């Protein structure tokens, strides 16, 4: 197994995804300080950090109906995933991971010296998880199973029954289940239906990035049983030790604003989902599972080359989507709905024109 030391997807996302009609995005538009109703007076720079800032840990714990001892506050879901993987996997262990999935989970596990053993979530089966596929992928060295819920790239939602069964399979194998729930937040449900509530075998991660456009605060967390949470806090001393105080103080402000922000984002997604449905009904060249929630879909191009499609989109139509190559599915591409409604309408209209151009050759 080659040790990963870089992420091709993240490099592409940071350097090549920007466009006038950026449908490569998967999170809400970035929010300014004013959206939090905050001013510089609210920002503090001082304050000793122990293992987390109590008001923030309590706020996160309250949101998920758990105890602050189960919360590890970390910079974004990215660091939450990394610390969880680092804490739960040793070199030579197997990580059973859904395929397709978010590439960074796989790269991070490979960086840590773990082997990735995939199980398939099939497009023809609306990207469901079949617990029997997970069971078949388990080896004597499996210490962790990794899932995303909602699924990146398809937005498929994992029913509790499926999660529960995967949890049982993992427990019997002496493993845990990592569920990246960063897109679950985009359901805007209260209380949040986190897998954390299904039992201690689950370790979940999330942040304020995707559902609230607050990536800049880098407010992410792991939810885990207290023993595991303590271990992850201690492990994080090797990486980041303390948080940026201004970000912590603003994150606390942000939590008080989430219920004000949610309805607008929710409406935007609903409108874009309606436009997407109309668009898909006109396209015989795409096969697409479009669930009634989530910020992305993962259409399959039924004939023609996705690389060429992406090239035409970018060069002629100033529009981007994520090539399916980054998910190990070269016939697919990921299309984002979390952009303003006018941008989305124009973006998919341009996608339609690019598809027509591709067909004409
Ligand atoms: C599944 C998944 N997890 C984590 C992240 C990163 O989130 P954050 O900004 O909270 O680090 C992304 C971003 O694309 C993602 O798709």
Short mmCIF file of C-alpha atoms and ligand atoms in Angstrom, two decimals:
data_model
loop_
_atom_site.label_atom_id
_atom_site.label_comp_id
_atom_site.label_asym_id
_atom_site.label_seq_id
_atom_site.Cartn_x
_atom_site.Cartn_y
_atom_site.Cartn_z
CA UNK A 1 0.00 0.00 0.00
CA UNK A 2 1.50 3.35 -1.06
CA UNK A 3 1.56 5.96 1.67
CA UNK A 4 -0.49 8.95 0.47
CA UNK A 5 1.08 12.34 1.10
CA UNK A 6 -1.25 14.51 -0.99
CA UNK A 7 -4.83 14.67 -2.21
CA UNK A 8 -5.33 15.04 -5.98
CA UNK A 9 -8.97 15.98 -5.40
CA UNK A 10 -8.22 18.76 -2.93
CA UNK A 11 -5.55 20.18 -5.21
CA UNK A 12 -8.06 20.26 -8.05
CA UNK A 13 -10.76 21.79 -5.82
CA UNK A 14 -8.41 24.53 -4.61
CA UNK A 15 -6.82 25.42 -7.95
CA UNK A 16 -9.18 24.41 -10.77
CA UNK A 17 -12.80 24.37 -9.63
CA UNK A 18 -13.47 28.12 -9.58
CA UNK A 19 -15.78 29.32 -12.37
CA UNK A 20 -18.59 31.80 -12.90
CA UNK A 21 -21.06 28.92 -12.59
CA UNK A 22 -19.35 26.79 -9.99
CA UNK A 23 -21.44 23.65 -9.64
CA UNK A 24 -18.44 21.84 -8.19
CA UNK A 25 -19.35 23.24 -4.79
CA UNK A 26 -21.06 21.12 -2.19
CA UNK A 27 -21.64 23.62 0.62
CA UNK A 28 -23.69 26.75 1.12
CA UNK A 29 -22.29 30.06 -0.11
CA UNK A 30 -19.69 31.49 2.29
CA UNK A 31 -21.29 33.71 4.90
CA UNK A 32 -19.87 37.06 6.03
CA UNK A 33 -19.34 38.07 9.66
CA UNK A 34 -22.55 40.11 9.50
CA UNK A 35 -24.60 36.91 8.93
CA UNK A 36 -23.67 35.91 12.48
CA UNK A 37 -24.88 39.23 13.81
CA UNK A 38 -21.33 39.53 15.15
CA UNK A 39 -18.91 42.42 15.31
CA UNK A 40 -15.25 42.60 16.25
CA UNK A 41 -16.37 43.25 19.83
CA UNK A 42 -17.51 39.65 19.98
CA UNK A 43 -14.07 38.32 19.09
CA UNK A 44 -11.67 37.42 21.84
CA UNK A 45 -8.03 36.52 21.47
CA UNK A 46 -7.21 35.47 25.01
CA UNK A 47 -8.26 32.59 27.22
CA UNK A 48 -6.44 29.46 28.25
CA UNK A 49 -7.39 26.33 26.39
CA UNK A 50 -7.56 23.02 28.14
CA UNK A 51 -9.31 20.18 26.37
CA UNK A 52 -11.87 22.38 24.68
CA UNK A 53 -13.69 25.57 25.60
CA UNK A 54 -16.54 24.59 27.92
CA UNK A 55 -19.26 26.88 26.48
CA UNK A 56 -18.63 25.57 22.97
CA UNK A 57 -18.46 21.92 24.02
CA UNK A 58 -21.71 22.33 25.94
CA UNK A 59 -23.39 23.98 22.97
CA UNK A 60 -22.33 21.20 20.59
CA UNK A 61 -23.29 18.51 23.12
CA UNK A 62 -26.70 20.08 23.65
CA UNK A 63 -27.33 20.20 19.90
CA UNK A 64 -26.80 16.44 19.65
CA UNK A 65 -28.37 15.40 22.95
CA UNK A 66 -25.08 14.12 24.33
CA UNK A 67 -22.61 15.02 27.05
CA UNK A 68 -19.69 17.46 26.61
CA UNK A 69 -17.39 14.54 27.50
CA UNK A 70 -18.37 13.00 24.15
CA UNK A 71 -17.38 16.07 22.10
CA UNK A 72 -13.94 16.73 20.60
CA UNK A 73 -13.80 20.16 18.97
CA UNK A 74 -11.40 20.19 16.00
CA UNK A 75 -10.68 22.40 12.98
CA UNK A 76 -13.36 21.34 10.48
CA UNK A 77 -14.66 17.90 9.59
CA UNK A 78 -11.32 17.47 7.84
CA UNK A 79 -9.31 17.49 11.06
CA UNK A 80 -12.08 15.67 12.89
CA UNK A 81 -11.81 12.86 10.31
CA UNK A 82 -8.04 12.86 10.45
CA UNK A 83 -7.82 12.70 14.24
CA UNK A 84 -10.55 10.03 14.37
CA UNK A 85 -8.73 7.93 11.75
CA UNK A 86 -5.39 8.44 13.48
CA UNK A 87 -6.86 7.49 16.83
CA UNK A 88 -8.70 4.42 15.64
CA UNK A 89 -6.29 2.95 13.08
CA UNK A 90 -2.71 1.71 13.42
CA UNK A 91 -0.33 1.01 10.52
CA UNK A 92 -1.29 -2.27 8.88
CA UNK A 93 -4.92 -2.12 10.03
CA UNK A 94 -7.72 -2.38 7.48
CA UNK A 95 -10.24 0.38 6.93
CA UNK A 96 -13.40 -0.91 5.26
CA UNK A 97 -14.63 2.08 3.28
CA UNK A 98 -17.60 2.74 1.03
CA UNK A 99 -16.83 3.31 -2.65
CA UNK A 100 -17.35 5.85 -4.05
CA UNK A 101 -16.56 8.22 -1.20
CA UNK A 102 -14.85 11.47 -0.24
CA UNK A 103 -11.27 10.98 -1.34
CA UNK A 104 -9.68 12.67 1.70
CA UNK A 105 -10.87 9.90 4.03
CA UNK A 106 -9.01 7.36 1.91
CA UNK A 107 -5.88 9.48 1.50
CA UNK A 108 -5.73 10.20 5.23
CA UNK A 109 -6.07 6.49 6.06
CA UNK A 110 -3.33 5.64 3.55
CA UNK A 111 -1.10 8.35 4.98
CA UNK A 112 -1.55 6.68 8.38
CA UNK A 113 -0.37 3.35 6.94
CA UNK A 114 -3.78 1.65 6.90
CA UNK A 115 -5.06 -0.51 4.01
CA UNK A 116 -8.31 0.55 2.40
CA UNK A 117 -10.72 -2.31 1.68
CA UNK A 118 -13.62 -0.99 -0.40
CA UNK A 119 -17.22 -2.11 -0.53
CA UNK A 120 -19.40 -0.81 -3.33
CA UNK A 121 -22.37 1.52 -3.15
CA UNK A 122 -23.94 0.96 -6.55
CA UNK A 123 -25.48 3.70 -8.69
CA UNK A 124 -28.06 1.16 -10.00
CA UNK A 125 -29.10 0.60 -6.38
CA UNK A 126 -29.39 4.31 -5.58
CA UNK A 127 -26.07 4.13 -3.73
CA UNK A 128 -27.57 2.14 -0.84
CA UNK A 129 -25.31 0.46 1.68
CA UNK A 130 -25.91 -3.27 1.82
CA UNK A 131 -24.70 -4.39 5.27
CA UNK A 132 -23.86 -7.79 3.80
CA UNK A 133 -21.33 -6.10 1.49
CA UNK A 134 -19.75 -4.55 4.59
CA UNK A 135 -19.70 -7.94 6.32
CA UNK A 136 -17.95 -9.52 3.30
CA UNK A 137 -15.29 -6.79 3.27
CA UNK A 138 -14.39 -7.25 6.95
CA UNK A 139 -11.02 -8.93 7.59
CA UNK A 140 -9.28 -9.97 10.82
CA UNK A 141 -7.37 -6.67 10.59
CA UNK A 142 -10.44 -4.42 10.22
CA UNK A 143 -10.58 -1.80 12.96
CA UNK A 144 -12.83 0.75 11.32
CA UNK A 145 -15.64 1.05 8.77
CA UNK A 146 -16.02 4.46 7.09
CA UNK A 147 -19.27 5.90 5.74
CA UNK A 148 -20.55 9.31 4.72
CA UNK A 149 -24.13 10.28 5.56
CA UNK A 150 -25.47 11.96 3.53
CA UNK A 151 -23.32 10.20 0.96
CA UNK A 152 -20.71 12.23 -0.85
CA UNK A 153 -21.05 12.16 -3.88
CA UNK A 154 -24.72 11.05 -4.25
CA UNK A 155 -26.54 12.49 -1.17
CA UNK A 156 -28.12 9.07 -0.47
CA UNK A 157 -29.26 8.94 3.14
CA UNK A 158 -28.48 5.96 5.37
CA UNK A 159 -31.55 4.68 7.20
CA UNK A 160 -31.08 4.05 10.93
CA UNK A 161 -31.74 0.34 10.36
CA UNK A 162 -28.79 0.09 7.95
CA UNK A 163 -26.51 2.03 10.28
CA UNK A 164 -27.55 -0.13 13.18
CA UNK A 165 -26.80 -3.34 11.27
CA UNK A 166 -23.40 -2.03 10.10
CA UNK A 167 -22.71 -1.11 13.73
CA UNK A 168 -23.45 -4.70 14.82
CA UNK A 169 -21.20 -6.13 12.11
CA UNK A 170 -18.37 -3.79 13.13
CA UNK A 171 -18.79 -4.53 16.84
CA UNK A 172 -18.65 -8.28 16.25
CA UNK A 173 -15.37 -7.72 14.36
CA UNK A 174 -13.90 -5.57 17.14
CA UNK A 175 -14.14 -2.47 14.95
CA UNK A 176 -15.93 0.88 15.07
CA UNK A 177 -17.87 2.86 12.47
CA UNK A 178 -16.79 6.34 11.46
CA UNK A 179 -19.69 8.29 9.96
CA UNK A 180 -18.84 11.62 8.33
CA UNK A 181 -22.09 13.56 8.81
CA UNK A 182 -21.07 16.91 7.39
CA UNK A 183 -23.95 16.76 4.86
CA UNK A 184 -26.47 15.41 7.36
CA UNK A 185 -26.60 18.98 8.68
CA UNK A 186 -28.15 20.04 5.36
CA UNK A 187 -31.38 18.25 6.34
CA UNK A 188 -31.79 21.10 8.87
CA UNK A 189 -33.62 18.71 11.21
CA UNK A 190 -33.95 19.17 14.95
CA UNK A 191 -32.79 17.17 16.76
CA UNK A 192 -30.05 16.15 14.37
CA UNK A 193 -30.38 12.45 13.54
CA UNK A 194 -26.71 11.70 14.22
CA UNK A 195 -25.51 8.07 14.33
CA UNK A 196 -23.95 8.99 17.69
CA UNK A 197 -27.34 8.33 19.28
CA UNK A 198 -27.32 4.74 17.97
CA UNK A 199 -24.57 3.54 20.28
CA UNK A 200 -20.90 3.68 21.28
CA UNK A 201 -19.68 1.75 18.24
CA UNK A 202 -20.26 4.94 16.21
CA UNK A 203 -17.78 7.79 15.94
CA UNK A 204 -19.24 10.71 14.00
CA UNK A 205 -17.72 13.86 12.52
CA UNK A 206 -19.19 17.10 11.24
CA UNK A 207 -18.82 20.88 11.10
CA UNK A 208 -20.55 24.15 10.28
CA UNK A 209 -19.03 24.17 6.78
CA UNK A 210 -21.52 22.65 4.38
CA UNK A 211 -24.94 23.46 5.82
CA UNK A 212 -24.16 27.00 6.95
CA UNK A 213 -21.39 28.36 4.70
CA UNK A 214 -19.13 28.83 7.71
CA UNK A 215 -16.05 26.92 6.60
CA UNK A 216 -13.93 29.91 7.62
CA UNK A 217 -14.68 29.30 11.30
CA UNK A 218 -13.18 25.80 11.02
CA UNK A 219 -15.65 24.64 13.65
CA UNK A 220 -15.73 20.86 13.44
CA UNK A 221 -16.20 18.09 15.95
CA UNK A 222 -16.06 14.39 16.68
CA UNK A 223 -18.80 12.76 18.75
CA UNK A 224 -17.67 9.56 20.44
CA UNK A 225 -18.07 7.72 23.70
CA UNK A 226 -16.11 9.56 26.44
CA UNK A 227 -13.14 7.13 26.53
CA UNK A 228 -12.58 7.51 22.80
CA UNK A 229 -13.19 11.27 22.95
CA UNK A 230 -10.51 11.61 25.67
CA UNK A 231 -8.07 9.57 23.60
CA UNK A 232 -8.67 11.81 20.57
CA UNK A 233 -8.19 14.99 22.62
CA UNK A 234 -4.84 13.64 23.84
CA UNK A 235 -3.84 12.62 20.34
CA UNK A 236 -4.69 16.07 19.02
CA UNK A 237 -2.00 17.46 21.35
CA UNK A 238 0.45 16.03 18.83
CA UNK A 239 -1.18 18.00 16.00
CA UNK A 240 -2.86 21.23 16.95
CA UNK A 241 -2.87 21.53 20.76
CA UNK A 242 -5.12 24.59 20.96
CA UNK A 243 -7.72 26.37 18.85
CA UNK A 244 -7.65 29.84 17.36
CA UNK A 245 -9.48 31.79 20.05
CA UNK A 246 -11.23 34.21 17.66
CA UNK A 247 -12.66 31.23 15.78
CA UNK A 248 -13.96 29.63 18.99
CA UNK A 249 -15.69 32.80 20.12
CA UNK A 250 -17.27 33.34 16.72
CA UNK A 251 -18.34 29.70 16.48
CA UNK A 252 -20.26 30.10 19.72
CA UNK A 253 -22.04 33.12 18.20
CA UNK A 254 -22.73 31.09 15.07
CA UNK A 255 -24.53 28.30 16.92
CA UNK A 256 -27.03 30.84 18.22
CA UNK A 257 -27.74 31.90 14.62
CA UNK A 258 -28.15 28.54 12.93
CA UNK A 259 -31.92 28.40 13.20
CA UNK A 260 -32.14 31.85 11.53
CA UNK A 261 -29.86 30.81 8.69
CA UNK A 262 -31.42 27.41 7.95
CA UNK A 263 -34.75 28.35 6.29
CA UNK A 264 -33.13 30.44 3.53
CA UNK A 265 -30.64 27.69 2.68
CA UNK A 266 -33.36 25.08 2.79
CA UNK A 267 -35.55 27.08 0.37
CA UNK A 268 -32.63 27.61 -1.99
CA UNK A 269 -31.97 23.86 -2.10
CA UNK A 270 -35.67 23.07 -2.68
CA UNK A 271 -35.89 25.53 -5.57
CA UNK A 272 -32.71 24.17 -7.14
CA UNK A 273 -33.92 20.61 -6.67
CA UNK A 274 -37.09 21.49 -8.60
CA UNK A 275 -35.00 22.98 -11.41
CA UNK A 276 -32.75 19.92 -11.40
CA UNK A 277 -35.75 17.58 -11.74
CA UNK A 278 -37.04 19.56 -14.72
CA UNK A 279 -33.58 19.51 -16.29
CA UNK A 280 -33.09 15.77 -15.78
CA UNK A 281 -36.49 15.05 -17.34
CA UNK A 282 -35.16 16.57 -20.58
CA UNK A 283 -31.92 14.56 -20.68
CA UNK A 284 -31.76 11.07 -22.09
CA UNK A 285 -27.95 11.20 -21.93
CA UNK A 286 -27.83 11.22 -18.11
CA UNK A 287 -28.88 8.67 -15.49
CA UNK A 288 -29.22 10.32 -12.13
CA UNK A 289 -30.40 9.34 -8.67
CA UNK A 290 -31.81 12.57 -7.23
CA UNK A 291 -32.93 12.11 -3.62
CA UNK A 292 -35.21 14.67 -1.94
CA UNK A 293 -32.36 16.08 0.18
CA UNK A 294 -28.68 16.94 0.01
CA UNK A 295 -26.48 19.42 -1.79
CA UNK A 296 -25.03 17.24 -4.56
CA UNK A 297 -26.05 14.61 -7.10
CA UNK A 298 -23.82 12.22 -9.04
CA UNK A 299 -25.18 11.74 -12.59
CA UNK A 300 -23.78 9.14 -14.97
CA UNK A 301 -23.04 10.21 -18.52
CA UNK A 302 -24.53 7.44 -20.62
CA UNK A 303 -22.35 8.00 -23.66
CA UNK A 304 -19.30 10.15 -24.24
CA UNK A 305 -16.34 11.13 -22.13
CA UNK A 306 -16.76 13.04 -18.85
CA UNK A 307 -13.28 14.58 -19.21
CA UNK A 308 -14.33 16.09 -22.55
CA UNK A 309 -17.63 17.26 -21.08
CA UNK A 310 -15.80 19.01 -18.23
CA UNK A 311 -13.42 20.60 -20.73
CA UNK A 312 -16.27 21.99 -22.87
CA UNK A 313 -18.10 23.19 -19.77
CA UNK A 314 -15.09 25.06 -18.47
CA UNK A 315 -13.74 26.47 -21.72
CA UNK A 316 -16.95 27.39 -23.51
CA UNK A 317 -19.43 27.86 -20.67
CA UNK A 318 -17.35 29.03 -17.64
CA UNK A 319 -18.99 26.28 -15.58
CA UNK A 320 -17.49 23.54 -13.42
CA UNK A 321 -18.64 20.21 -11.98
CA UNK A 322 -16.45 17.64 -10.22
CA UNK A 323 -15.12 14.92 -12.56
CA UNK A 324 -16.13 11.47 -11.33
CA UNK A 325 -12.49 10.35 -11.62
CA UNK A 326 -11.94 11.85 -8.17
CA UNK A 327 -14.45 9.33 -6.84
CA UNK A 328 -13.12 6.42 -8.90
CA UNK A 329 -16.19 6.66 -11.18
CA UNK A 330 -14.99 8.13 -14.48
CA UNK A 331 -18.41 7.93 -16.17
CA UNK A 332 -19.98 10.15 -13.49
CA UNK A 333 -19.65 13.77 -12.40
CA UNK A 334 -20.77 15.52 -9.23
CA UNK A 335 -23.17 18.40 -9.60
CA UNK A 336 -23.80 20.81 -6.72
CA UNK A 337 -27.10 22.45 -5.80
CA UNK A 338 -25.87 24.79 -3.08
CA UNK A 339 -25.53 27.92 -5.18
CA UNK A 340 -27.95 30.85 -5.55
CA UNK A 341 -31.00 29.92 -7.62
CA UNK A 342 -30.14 32.13 -10.61
CA UNK A 343 -26.63 30.72 -10.73
CA UNK A 344 -28.01 27.19 -10.58
CA UNK A 345 -30.56 27.73 -13.34
CA UNK A 346 -27.98 29.24 -15.65
CA UNK A 347 -25.37 26.63 -14.66
CA UNK A 348 -27.57 23.66 -15.58
CA UNK A 349 -28.70 25.38 -18.75
CA UNK A 350 -25.01 25.64 -19.69
CA UNK A 351 -24.53 22.01 -18.70
CA UNK A 352 -27.33 21.14 -21.13
CA UNK A 353 -25.59 23.09 -23.92
CA UNK A 354 -22.26 21.38 -23.17
CA UNK A 355 -23.96 17.97 -23.29
CA UNK A 356 -25.47 18.89 -26.67
CA UNK A 357 -22.05 20.03 -27.95
CA UNK A 358 -20.51 16.77 -26.74
CA UNK A 359 -23.10 14.72 -28.59
CA UNK A 360 -22.56 16.66 -31.81
CA UNK A 361 -18.83 15.89 -31.43
C1 LIG B 1 -17.58 14.24 3.19
C2 LIG B 1 -16.80 15.47 3.52
N1 LIG B 1 -16.20 15.55 4.72
C3 LIG B 1 -15.50 16.65 5.07
C4 LIG B 1 -15.35 17.71 4.22
C5 LIG B 1 -14.57 18.91 4.67
O1 LIG B 1 -15.32 19.64 5.58
P1 LIG B 1 -14.74 20.77 6.53
O2 LIG B 1 -14.75 22.05 5.78
O3 LIG B 1 -15.66 20.77 7.68
O4 LIG B 1 -13.34 20.38 6.91
C6 LIG B 1 -15.93 17.68 2.95
C7 LIG B 1 -15.77 18.79 2.01
O5 LIG B 1 -15.96 18.67 0.82
C8 LIG B 1 -16.68 16.52 2.61
O6 LIG B 1 -17.27 16.42 1.41
#
